[in-house]
Amino acid sequence: MHEKKNAPLRSDAQRNRERILEVALVELTRAADTPLSAIAKKAGVGQGTLYRNFPSREALVLEVYRYEVEQVAATAAQLLADRAPDQALREWMDRLARYSMTKAGLAAAMGKATAYGSFAACGHGPLTAAITLLLRANDEAGTIRPGLTPDDFLLAIAGLWHIDPHSDWQARVDQLLDIVMDGLRAGAPGR
Amino acid sequence: MHEKKNAPLRSDAQRNRERILEVALVELTRAADTPLSAIAKKAGVGQGTLYRNFPSREALVLEVYRYEVEQVAATAAQLLADRAPDQALREWMDRLARYSMTKAGLAAAMGKATAYGSFAACGHGPLTAAITLLLRANDEAGTIRPGLTPDDFLLAIAGLWHIDPHSDWQARVDQLLDIVMDGLRAGAPGR
DNA sequence: GAACCTAACGGACACCTGTCCGCTTGAGCA
DNA sequence: TGCTCAAGCGGACAGGTGTCCGTTAGGTTC
C-alpha cells in the first residue's frame, strides 16, 4: 500500500482548482446557497472535477474561507502574548464568532464540519492547533477546568452555528460566549 | 380573511396522516435516512400528501417522536417537585440528551429545528414550556444567572445535536452538560 | 518527438427533496 | 338519493447533490 506522498498536483488540475476557488468566492459571497453545479459551470469545469477537489459543499466553503480562518487561528498566539490566558481565550472566541457571522455560509459550514466526529480528523489543523494552544495556556495558568479537549471546546461553542447571521447576532453571541466561558472556567484549580 | 379554526380534518385525511406516522416510525427507526418518498409509497399515499402534512423531514421526525418528547417535557414538573431546582435542571438535560441520542434521527432533527430562529416559533410548545418552567424555578431559587431565556438555553446545549449518536456519546454528553450547567450557574445571585 | 500510462476530466446519471396542478371524493344539503 | 364543491389526493416535475465511467491529455521515458 504505497502512500501517495502529498500529491504533487498535475498542472491543469492545479489551475482548475484555483479557478473553482476564485469563482466560488465570488458566487458564494453573492449568495451563500448558489448551486454547486452553477459554480462548476462558471468555472468551466465538469461536476466531477468540482466534487473531486471538494467532496461536499462544506469542504468547498471551508476552503474558500481558509485564508480567513487561518488568520483567526493565527491570532491565538498573538492574543496569548498580549493578555491573560482567559482574556485571550474569550477574545479569540469573539473573533471566531465575528468571522463566522460575517462570511456568508461559513457558520453553516462550520456546523456541518464539526458535526458527528472530531473536527481534527477532517484535516483542518490550524483551528484545532489554535484551540489546543489556548486551552493549554489556560490549563497551565489554572484558569479553566483541567482535561478539556478541543472537541469538548467545539461542542461547547456549537451554539454559534445555530445563530442566524442575518439577525441581531451580536447580543446572542455575547450571551452564549459568556455562558460558555464561565462553564469552562468552573472547576479551575486556580493558579 | 377567515381563519380555518383548528381544521377539523376530513376523515380520509386523518387516516392518511396516521398511516404515514405509523410507517414513518417503523422506517425511520430502521434507518434514519430513509427517503421520504419511500415512506410515502409504503404508506400508500402520494408525495404531495406527505408533504402537505409534514412540510419537511424535520417536521415529520419531530412529529413521529412527539409523544416521547412530550414525555420528557412533562418530567420537568415532576423533577422540580422531587429535588433542588439546579439538580432538576441538570437531570432534565440528561434525559433530553438520552432521548435525543437514542431515537434515530431525533438529534439531527432537533438541531435543524433549533437552527436559525427561535424554537418556540416553530409551535413546539411543550419543550419550550418545560424549559421556561425549569429556568424560572432556578431563577427564583437564585441558582442560575438571571435573565436567561429558553433561546439562550437551547443555544447553550446546541452541542448535543452535534454528537454522533452511534459513538460513545455518554462521556461526551456528560462533559458537555457539566460545562453548560456550570456556565448557567455562574453569576447566580445565590438564594 | 513518439509512445505510453495514468491522473484528471466532464457530463450523463441516479437519487432526493419539495412544489404544482388537474383530478377525485368525502360530506353537507335538499 | 342525488348534487355540489372545495378539501384533499397523488404523481409528474423542477432543481439540487453527489457518483460513475469512458475519454482526454499531462508528464515521463527512450
CSV table of C-alpha atoms (C1' of nucleotides) in Angstrom, one decimal:
chain,number,residue,atom,x,y,z
A,1,MET,CA,0.0,0.0,0.0
A,2,HIS,CA,2.0,2.9,-1.3
A,3,GLU,CA,1.0,6.3,0.1
A,4,LYS,CA,0.8,9.0,-2.5
A,5,LYS,CA,3.1,11.4,-0.7
A,6,ASN,CA,1.4,14.7,-0.5
A,7,ALA,CA,0.2,14.6,-4.1
A,8,PRO,CA,2.1,16.9,-6.5
A,9,LEU,CA,-1.0,18.0,-8.5
A,10,ARG,CA,-0.8,18.0,-12.2
A,11,SER,CA,-0.6,21.5,-13.7
A,12,ASP,CA,-4.0,21.6,-15.2
A,13,ALA,CA,-5.5,20.2,-12.0
A,14,GLN,CA,-3.9,22.9,-10.1
A,15,ARG,CA,-5.3,25.6,-12.4
A,16,ASN,CA,-8.8,24.1,-12.3
A,17,ARG,CA,-8.7,24.0,-8.5
A,18,GLU,CA,-7.8,27.7,-8.3
A,19,ARG,CA,-10.3,28.7,-10.9
A,20,ILE,CA,-13.0,26.9,-8.9
A,21,LEU,CA,-12.0,28.7,-5.7
A,22,GLU,CA,-12.0,32.1,-7.4
A,23,VAL,CA,-15.4,31.6,-8.8
A,24,ALA,CA,-16.7,30.1,-5.6
A,25,LEU,CA,-15.5,33.1,-3.6
A,26,VAL,CA,-17.4,35.5,-5.8
A,27,GLU,CA,-20.6,33.4,-6.1
A,28,LEU,CA,-20.8,32.3,-2.5
A,29,THR,CA,-20.4,35.8,-1.3
A,30,ARG,CA,-23.2,36.9,-3.6
A,31,ALA,CA,-25.5,34.1,-2.5
A,32,ALA,CA,-24.5,31.5,0.1
A,33,ASP,CA,-26.7,28.9,-1.5
A,34,THR,CA,-25.5,29.1,-5.1
A,35,PRO,CA,-25.8,25.6,-6.6
A,36,LEU,CA,-22.5,23.9,-6.9
A,37,SER,CA,-23.4,23.0,-10.4
A,38,ALA,CA,-23.6,26.7,-11.3
A,39,ILE,CA,-20.1,27.2,-9.7
A,40,ALA,CA,-18.7,24.3,-11.8
A,41,LYS,CA,-20.2,25.7,-14.9
A,42,LYS,CA,-18.9,29.3,-14.3
A,43,ALA,CA,-15.5,27.8,-13.6
A,44,GLY,CA,-15.6,25.9,-16.9
A,45,VAL,CA,-15.2,22.5,-15.3
A,46,GLY,CA,-17.4,19.5,-15.0
A,47,GLN,CA,-19.3,18.5,-11.9
A,48,GLY,CA,-16.9,15.6,-11.4
A,49,THR,CA,-13.9,17.9,-11.2
A,50,LEU,CA,-15.5,20.1,-8.6
A,51,TYR,CA,-16.5,17.2,-6.5
A,52,ARG,CA,-13.1,15.5,-6.8
A,53,ASN,CA,-11.5,18.6,-5.4
A,54,PHE,CA,-14.2,19.4,-2.8
A,55,PRO,CA,-16.2,16.3,-1.7
A,56,SER,CA,-19.0,18.4,-0.3
A,57,ARG,CA,-20.4,21.9,-0.2
A,58,GLU,CA,-18.9,22.4,3.3
A,59,ALA,CA,-15.4,21.4,2.1
A,60,LEU,CA,-15.6,24.0,-0.6
A,61,VAL,CA,-16.9,26.7,1.7
A,62,LEU,CA,-14.2,25.9,4.3
A,63,GLU,CA,-11.5,26.0,1.7
A,64,VAL,CA,-12.8,29.3,0.2
A,65,TYR,CA,-12.6,30.9,3.6
A,66,ARG,CA,-9.5,29.0,4.6
A,67,TYR,CA,-7.3,32.1,4.5
A,68,GLU,CA,-9.6,34.0,6.7
A,69,VAL,CA,-9.9,31.1,9.1
A,70,GLU,CA,-6.2,30.7,9.3
A,71,GLN,CA,-5.9,34.3,10.1
A,72,VAL,CA,-8.2,33.9,13.0
A,73,ALA,CA,-6.3,30.8,14.1
A,74,ALA,CA,-3.1,32.7,13.9
A,75,THR,CA,-4.3,35.4,16.2
A,76,ALA,CA,-4.4,32.9,19.1
A,77,ALA,CA,-0.7,33.1,19.7
A,78,GLN,CA,-0.8,36.9,19.3
A,79,LEU,CA,-3.6,37.2,21.9
A,80,LEU,CA,-1.8,34.9,24.3
A,81,ALA,CA,1.3,37.1,24.2
A,82,ASP,CA,-0.8,40.3,24.9
A,83,ARG,CA,-3.1,39.3,27.8
A,84,ALA,CA,-4.0,36.9,30.4
A,85,PRO,CA,-4.9,33.4,29.1
A,86,ASP,CA,-8.5,33.6,29.9
A,87,GLN,CA,-8.9,37.0,28.4
A,88,ALA,CA,-7.1,35.7,25.3
A,89,LEU,CA,-9.5,32.7,25.1
A,90,ARG,CA,-12.6,34.9,25.4
A,91,GLU,CA,-11.3,37.4,22.9
A,92,TRP,CA,-10.4,34.7,20.4
A,93,MET,CA,-13.9,33.1,20.7
A,94,ASP,CA,-15.3,36.6,19.9
A,95,ARG,CA,-13.3,36.9,16.8
A,96,LEU,CA,-14.2,33.4,15.7
A,97,ALA,CA,-17.8,34.2,16.1
A,98,ARG,CA,-17.5,37.5,14.3
A,99,TYR,CA,-15.9,35.8,11.3
A,100,SER,CA,-18.5,33.1,11.2
A,101,MET,CA,-21.3,35.5,11.2
A,102,THR,CA,-19.8,37.8,8.7
A,103,LYS,CA,-18.7,35.4,6.0
A,104,ALA,CA,-21.8,34.1,4.2
A,105,GLY,CA,-22.3,30.4,4.7
A,106,LEU,CA,-19.3,30.0,7.0
A,107,ALA,CA,-21.3,29.4,10.1
A,108,ALA,CA,-23.4,26.7,8.5
A,109,ALA,CA,-20.3,25.0,7.1
A,110,MET,CA,-18.6,25.1,10.4
A,111,GLY,CA,-21.6,23.5,12.0
A,112,LYS,CA,-21.7,20.7,9.4
A,113,ALA,CA,-17.9,20.2,9.7
A,114,THR,CA,-17.9,19.9,13.4
A,115,ALA,CA,-20.9,17.5,13.4
A,116,TYR,CA,-20.6,13.8,14.0
A,117,GLY,CA,-17.0,13.2,14.6
A,118,SER,CA,-13.9,15.1,15.5
A,119,PHE,CA,-13.1,18.2,13.6
A,120,ALA,CA,-9.5,17.4,13.8
A,121,ALA,CA,-10.0,14.3,11.8
A,122,CYS,CA,-11.2,16.5,8.9
A,123,GLY,CA,-7.6,17.6,8.4
A,124,HIS,CA,-8.4,21.2,9.5
A,125,GLY,CA,-5.3,21.6,11.5
A,126,PRO,CA,-5.0,25.3,12.0
A,127,LEU,CA,-8.2,25.7,14.1
A,128,THR,CA,-7.5,22.7,16.2
A,129,ALA,CA,-4.0,23.9,16.8
A,130,ALA,CA,-5.2,27.3,17.8
A,131,ILE,CA,-7.7,25.8,20.2
A,132,THR,CA,-5.1,23.4,21.7
A,133,LEU,CA,-2.7,26.3,22.2
A,134,LEU,CA,-5.4,28.4,24.0
A,135,LEU,CA,-6.6,25.5,26.1
A,136,ARG,CA,-3.1,24.5,27.2
A,137,ALA,CA,-2.1,28.1,28.2
A,138,ASN,CA,-5.3,28.3,30.3
A,139,ASP,CA,-4.7,24.9,31.7
A,140,GLU,CA,-1.2,25.8,32.8
A,141,ALA,CA,-2.4,29.1,34.3
A,142,GLY,CA,-5.2,27.1,36.1
A,143,THR,CA,-7.9,29.3,34.6
A,144,ILE,CA,-10.0,26.5,33.2
A,145,ARG,CA,-11.2,23.1,34.4
A,146,PRO,CA,-8.5,20.5,33.6
A,147,GLY,CA,-8.8,17.9,31.0
A,148,LEU,CA,-10.6,19.9,28.3
A,149,THR,CA,-10.0,18.7,24.7
A,150,PRO,CA,-10.5,20.7,21.6
A,151,ASP,CA,-13.5,18.5,20.8
A,152,ASP,CA,-15.1,19.5,24.2
A,153,PHE,CA,-14.5,23.1,23.3
A,154,LEU,CA,-16.1,22.8,19.9
A,155,LEU,CA,-19.1,21.1,21.3
A,156,ALA,CA,-19.4,23.9,23.9
A,157,ILE,CA,-19.5,26.6,21.3
A,158,ALA,CA,-21.6,24.7,18.9
A,159,GLY,CA,-24.5,27.1,19.6
A,160,LEU,CA,-22.7,29.6,17.4
A,161,TRP,CA,-23.5,27.7,14.3
A,162,HIS,CA,-27.2,27.9,15.1
A,163,ILE,CA,-27.4,31.7,15.3
A,164,ASP,CA,-28.9,33.3,12.3
A,165,PRO,CA,-26.1,35.5,10.8
A,166,HIS,CA,-28.8,37.8,9.3
A,167,SER,CA,-30.3,38.7,12.7
A,168,ASP,CA,-29.1,40.7,15.6
A,169,TRP,CA,-26.5,38.1,16.3
A,170,GLN,CA,-24.2,40.3,18.5
A,171,ALA,CA,-26.2,40.1,21.7
A,172,ARG,CA,-26.9,36.4,21.3
A,173,VAL,CA,-23.3,35.6,20.7
A,174,ASP,CA,-22.2,37.6,23.7
A,175,GLN,CA,-24.7,35.9,26.0
A,176,LEU,CA,-23.7,32.4,24.6
A,177,LEU,CA,-20.0,33.1,25.0
A,178,ASP,CA,-20.4,34.4,28.5
A,179,ILE,CA,-22.1,31.2,29.5
A,180,VAL,CA,-19.5,29.0,27.7
A,181,MET,CA,-16.6,30.9,29.2
A,182,ASP,CA,-17.9,30.7,32.7
A,183,GLY,CA,-18.6,27.0,32.1
A,184,LEU,CA,-15.0,26.4,31.0
A,185,ARG,CA,-13.7,28.4,34.0
A,186,ALA,CA,-15.8,26.5,36.6
A,187,GLY,CA,-13.8,23.9,38.4
A,188,ALA,CA,-10.5,25.7,37.6
A,189,PRO,CA,-7.8,24.8,40.1
A,190,GLY,CA,-6.7,28.4,40.3
A,191,ARG,CA,-3.1,29.4,39.7
B,1,MET,CA,-59.7,36.6,5.8
B,2,HIS,CA,-61.4,33.8,7.6
B,3,GLU,CA,-59.2,31.7,9.8
B,4,LYS,CA,-59.8,28.0,9.5
B,5,LYS,CA,-60.3,27.3,13.1
B,6,ASN,CA,-58.2,24.4,14.1
B,7,ALA,CA,-59.1,22.4,11.0
B,8,PRO,CA,-61.4,19.5,11.5
B,9,LEU,CA,-59.6,17.2,9.1
B,10,ARG,CA,-61.6,15.2,6.6
B,11,SER,CA,-61.8,11.5,7.6
B,12,ASP,CA,-59.6,10.2,4.8
B,13,ALA,CA,-57.1,12.9,5.5
B,14,GLN,CA,-57.0,11.9,9.2
B,15,ARG,CA,-56.5,8.2,8.2
B,16,ASN,CA,-53.7,9.1,5.8
B,17,ARG,CA,-51.9,11.2,8.4
B,18,GLU,CA,-52.0,8.4,10.9
B,19,ARG,CA,-50.8,5.8,8.4
B,20,ILE,CA,-47.9,8.0,7.4
B,21,LEU,CA,-46.9,8.3,11.0
B,22,GLU,CA,-47.1,4.6,11.6
B,23,VAL,CA,-45.0,3.8,8.6
B,24,ALA,CA,-42.5,6.6,9.4
B,25,LEU,CA,-42.0,5.3,12.9
B,26,VAL,CA,-41.1,1.9,11.6
B,27,GLU,CA,-39.0,3.1,8.7
B,28,LEU,CA,-37.1,5.9,10.5
B,29,THR,CA,-36.3,3.6,13.3
B,30,ARG,CA,-34.9,1.1,10.9
B,31,ALA,CA,-32.8,3.7,9.0
B,32,ALA,CA,-32.9,7.4,10.0
B,33,ASP,CA,-32.2,8.4,6.4
B,34,THR,CA,-35.0,6.5,4.7
B,35,PRO,CA,-36.1,8.6,1.7
B,36,LEU,CA,-39.4,10.4,2.3
B,37,SER,CA,-40.6,9.1,-1.0
B,38,ALA,CA,-40.2,5.6,0.2
B,39,ILE,CA,-42.2,6.4,3.3
B,40,ALA,CA,-45.0,7.9,1.2
B,41,LYS,CA,-45.0,4.8,-1.1
B,42,LYS,CA,-45.2,2.4,1.8
B,43,ALA,CA,-48.0,4.4,3.4
B,44,GLY,CA,-49.8,4.2,0.1
B,45,VAL,CA,-50.0,8.0,-0.4
B,46,GLY,CA,-48.6,10.4,-2.9
B,47,GLN,CA,-45.6,12.7,-2.2
B,48,GLY,CA,-47.9,15.6,-2.1
B,49,THR,CA,-50.0,14.2,0.7
B,50,LEU,CA,-46.9,13.5,2.8
B,51,TYR,CA,-45.5,17.0,2.3
B,52,ARG,CA,-48.9,18.6,2.9
B,53,ASN,CA,-49.0,17.0,6.4
B,54,PHE,CA,-45.3,17.4,7.1
B,55,PRO,CA,-43.6,20.3,5.3
B,56,SER,CA,-40.1,19.0,5.8
B,57,ARG,CA,-38.2,15.9,7.0
B,58,GLU,CA,-37.6,17.5,10.4
B,59,ALA,CA,-41.3,18.2,10.9
B,60,LEU,CA,-42.0,14.5,10.2
B,61,VAL,CA,-39.3,13.3,12.6
B,62,LEU,CA,-40.4,15.7,15.3
B,63,GLU,CA,-44.0,14.6,15.0
B,64,VAL,CA,-43.1,10.9,14.9
B,65,TYR,CA,-41.3,11.3,18.3
B,66,ARG,CA,-43.7,13.9,19.6
B,67,TYR,CA,-45.1,11.6,22.2
B,68,GLU,CA,-41.6,10.8,23.5
B,69,VAL,CA,-40.6,14.5,23.5
B,70,GLU,CA,-43.8,15.4,25.3
B,71,GLN,CA,-43.0,12.8,27.9
B,72,VAL,CA,-39.6,14.3,28.5
B,73,ALA,CA,-41.1,17.8,28.7
B,74,ALA,CA,-43.6,16.5,31.2
B,75,THR,CA,-40.9,15.2,33.6
B,76,ALA,CA,-39.7,18.8,34.2
B,77,ALA,CA,-42.5,19.5,36.7
B,78,GLN,CA,-42.0,16.1,38.3
B,79,LEU,CA,-38.3,16.6,38.7
B,80,LEU,CA,-38.9,20.1,40.2
B,81,ALA,CA,-41.1,18.6,42.8
B,82,ASP,CA,-38.6,16.0,43.8
B,83,ARG,CA,-35.3,17.9,44.1
B,84,ALA,CA,-33.5,21.2,44.2
B,85,PRO,CA,-34.0,23.3,41.1
B,86,ASP,CA,-30.5,23.0,39.8
B,87,GLN,CA,-30.5,19.3,40.3
B,88,ALA,CA,-33.7,19.1,38.5
B,89,LEU,CA,-32.4,21.1,35.6
B,90,ARG,CA,-29.3,19.0,35.3
B,91,GLU,CA,-31.2,15.8,35.5
B,92,TRP,CA,-33.7,17.0,32.9
B,93,MET,CA,-30.9,17.9,30.4
B,94,ASP,CA,-29.5,14.4,30.9
B,95,ARG,CA,-32.9,12.9,30.0
B,96,LEU,CA,-33.3,15.1,27.0
B,97,ALA,CA,-29.9,14.1,25.8
B,98,ARG,CA,-30.6,10.4,26.4
B,99,TYR,CA,-33.7,10.6,24.3
B,100,SER,CA,-32.0,12.5,21.5
B,101,MET,CA,-29.2,10.0,21.3
B,102,THR,CA,-31.5,7.0,21.5
B,103,LYS,CA,-34.1,7.8,18.9
B,104,ALA,CA,-32.6,7.6,15.5
B,105,GLY,CA,-32.6,11.0,13.7
B,106,LEU,CA,-34.1,12.9,16.6
B,107,ALA,CA,-30.9,14.7,17.4
B,108,ALA,CA,-30.4,15.8,13.8
B,109,ALA,CA,-34.0,17.0,13.6
B,110,MET,CA,-33.7,18.9,16.9
B,111,GLY,CA,-30.6,20.6,15.5
B,112,LYS,CA,-32.3,21.7,12.4
B,113,ALA,CA,-35.4,22.8,14.2
B,114,THR,CA,-33.5,25.0,16.7
B,115,ALA,CA,-31.3,26.5,14.0
B,116,TYR,CA,-31.8,30.0,12.7
B,117,GLY,CA,-34.6,31.3,14.7
B,118,SER,CA,-36.5,30.6,17.9
B,119,PHE,CA,-37.6,27.1,18.5
B,120,ALA,CA,-40.7,28.5,20.2
B,121,ALA,CA,-41.8,30.0,16.9
B,122,CYS,CA,-42.0,26.5,15.4
B,123,GLY,CA,-45.0,25.8,17.5
B,124,HIS,CA,-43.3,23.3,19.7
B,125,GLY,CA,-44.8,24.4,22.9
B,126,PRO,CA,-44.1,21.5,25.3
B,127,LEU,CA,-40.3,21.7,25.2
B,128,THR,CA,-40.3,25.5,25.5
B,129,ALA,CA,-42.8,25.3,28.3
B,130,ALA,CA,-40.6,22.8,30.2
B,131,ILE,CA,-37.5,24.9,29.7
B,132,THR,CA,-39.3,28.0,30.9
B,133,LEU,CA,-40.5,26.2,33.9
B,134,LEU,CA,-37.1,24.9,34.9
B,135,LEU,CA,-35.4,28.3,34.3
B,136,ARG,CA,-38.0,30.1,36.3
B,137,ALA,CA,-37.6,27.8,39.2
B,138,ASN,CA,-33.9,28.2,39.2
B,139,ASP,CA,-34.1,31.9,38.7
B,140,GLU,CA,-36.3,32.2,41.8
B,141,ALA,CA,-34.0,30.0,43.8
B,142,GLY,CA,-31.1,32.1,42.7
B,143,THR,CA,-29.3,29.1,41.3
B,144,ILE,CA,-28.6,30.4,37.8
B,145,ARG,CA,-27.6,33.7,36.3
B,146,PRO,CA,-30.6,36.0,35.9
B,147,GLY,CA,-32.2,36.8,32.6
B,148,LEU,CA,-31.8,33.5,30.8
B,149,THR,CA,-34.3,32.8,28.1
B,150,PRO,CA,-35.2,29.5,26.6
B,151,ASP,CA,-33.4,30.5,23.5
B,152,ASP,CA,-30.2,31.1,25.4
B,153,PHE,CA,-30.6,27.7,26.9
B,154,LEU,CA,-31.1,26.0,23.6
B,155,LEU,CA,-28.1,27.7,22.2
B,156,ALA,CA,-26.0,26.6,25.1
B,157,ILE,CA,-27.0,22.9,24.7
B,158,ALA,CA,-26.7,23.0,20.9
B,159,GLY,CA,-23.6,20.9,21.1
B,160,LEU,CA,-25.9,17.9,21.9
B,161,TRP,CA,-27.1,17.9,18.3
B,162,HIS,CA,-23.5,17.6,17.1
B,163,ILE,CA,-22.7,14.4,19.0
B,164,ASP,CA,-22.7,11.2,16.9
B,165,PRO,CA,-25.5,9.0,18.4
B,166,HIS,CA,-23.6,6.0,17.2
B,167,SER,CA,-20.5,6.7,19.1
B,168,ASP,CA,-19.6,6.6,22.8
B,169,TRP,CA,-21.9,9.6,23.4
B,170,GLN,CA,-22.3,9.2,27.1
B,171,ALA,CA,-19.0,10.6,28.2
B,172,ARG,CA,-19.2,13.5,25.7
B,173,VAL,CA,-22.7,14.3,26.8
B,174,ASP,CA,-21.7,14.3,30.5
B,175,GLN,CA,-18.7,16.6,29.8
B,176,LEU,CA,-20.8,19.0,27.7
B,177,LEU,CA,-23.6,19.2,30.2
B,178,ASP,CA,-21.2,19.7,33.1
B,179,ILE,CA,-19.8,22.7,31.2
B,180,VAL,CA,-23.2,24.1,30.3
B,181,MET,CA,-24.6,23.6,33.8
B,182,ASP,CA,-21.6,25.4,35.4
B,183,GLY,CA,-22.0,28.1,32.8
B,184,LEU,CA,-25.6,28.7,33.6
B,185,ARG,CA,-24.8,28.6,37.3
B,186,ALA,CA,-22.1,31.2,37.1
B,187,GLY,CA,-23.2,34.6,38.2
B,188,ALA,CA,-26.1,33.3,40.1
B,189,PRO,CA,-27.1,35.7,42.9
B,190,GLY,CA,-27.4,32.8,45.4
B,191,ARG,CA,-30.5,32.3,47.5
C,1,DG,C1',9.1,13.6,-31.0
C,2,DA,C1',6.7,9.3,-30.3
C,3,DA,C1',4.7,6.2,-27.3
C,4,DC,C1',2.9,5.1,-23.1
C,5,DC,C1',0.5,5.4,-18.7
C,6,DT,C1',-2.3,7.1,-15.6
C,7,DA,C1',-4.1,11.4,-13.2
C,8,DA,C1',-7.7,14.1,-14.2
C,9,DC,C1',-11.6,15.4,-16.9
C,10,DG,C1',-16.6,16.3,-17.6
C,11,DG,C1',-21.1,15.4,-18.3
C,12,DA,C1',-24.7,11.9,-18.1
C,13,DC,C1',-27.0,9.7,-14.5
C,14,DA,C1',-29.1,8.1,-10.2
C,15,DC,C1',-31.4,9.7,-6.3
C,16,DC,C1',-33.7,13.0,-3.1
C,17,DT,C1',-36.3,16.9,-1.7
C,18,DG,C1',-40.1,19.8,-2.2
C,19,DT,C1',-43.7,22.0,-5.4
C,20,DC,C1',-47.6,22.2,-8.5
C,21,DC,C1',-51.8,21.3,-10.6
C,22,DG,C1',-55.6,18.6,-12.8
C,23,DC,C1',-58.5,15.1,-10.8
C,24,DT,C1',-61.1,12.6,-7.1
C,25,DT,C1',-64.0,12.1,-3.4
C,26,DG,C1',-66.0,13.0,1.3
C,27,DA,C1',-69.6,15.4,3.4
C,28,DG,C1',-73.4,18.7,3.9
C,29,DC,C1',-77.8,19.8,2.0
C,30,DA,C1',-82.2,19.4,-0.3
D,1,DT,C1',-80.7,9.7,-3.2
D,2,DG,C1',-78.5,12.8,-6.0
D,3,DC,C1',-76.0,17.4,-6.4
D,4,DT,C1',-72.4,20.3,-5.4
D,5,DC,C1',-67.9,21.9,-4.3
D,6,DA,C1',-63.8,22.5,-2.1
D,7,DA,C1',-60.6,19.8,0.8
D,8,DG,C1',-57.6,16.6,-0.3
D,9,DC,C1',-55.1,13.5,-3.4
D,10,DG,C1',-51.1,11.8,-6.0
D,11,DG,C1',-47.8,11.6,-9.3
D,12,DA,C1',-45.2,14.3,-12.7
D,13,DC,C1',-41.7,17.6,-12.4
D,14,DA,C1',-38.2,21.1,-11.3
D,15,DG,C1',-34.0,21.7,-9.0
D,16,DG,C1',-30.1,20.2,-6.4
D,17,DT,C1',-26.4,16.9,-4.7
D,18,DG,C1',-23.1,13.6,-5.4
D,19,DT,C1',-21.3,9.4,-8.3
D,20,DC,C1',-19.6,6.8,-12.2
D,21,DC,C1',-17.1,5.8,-16.1
D,22,DG,C1',-15.5,6.2,-20.9
D,23,DT,C1',-12.4,9.7,-22.7
D,24,DT,C1',-8.6,13.2,-22.8
D,25,DA,C1',-4.2,14.9,-22.2
D,26,DG,C1',-0.1,16.0,-18.9
D,27,DG,C1',4.4,14.2,-17.9
D,28,DT,C1',8.0,10.9,-18.4
D,29,DT,C1',10.9,7.9,-20.7
D,30,DC,C1',13.6,6.5,-24.6
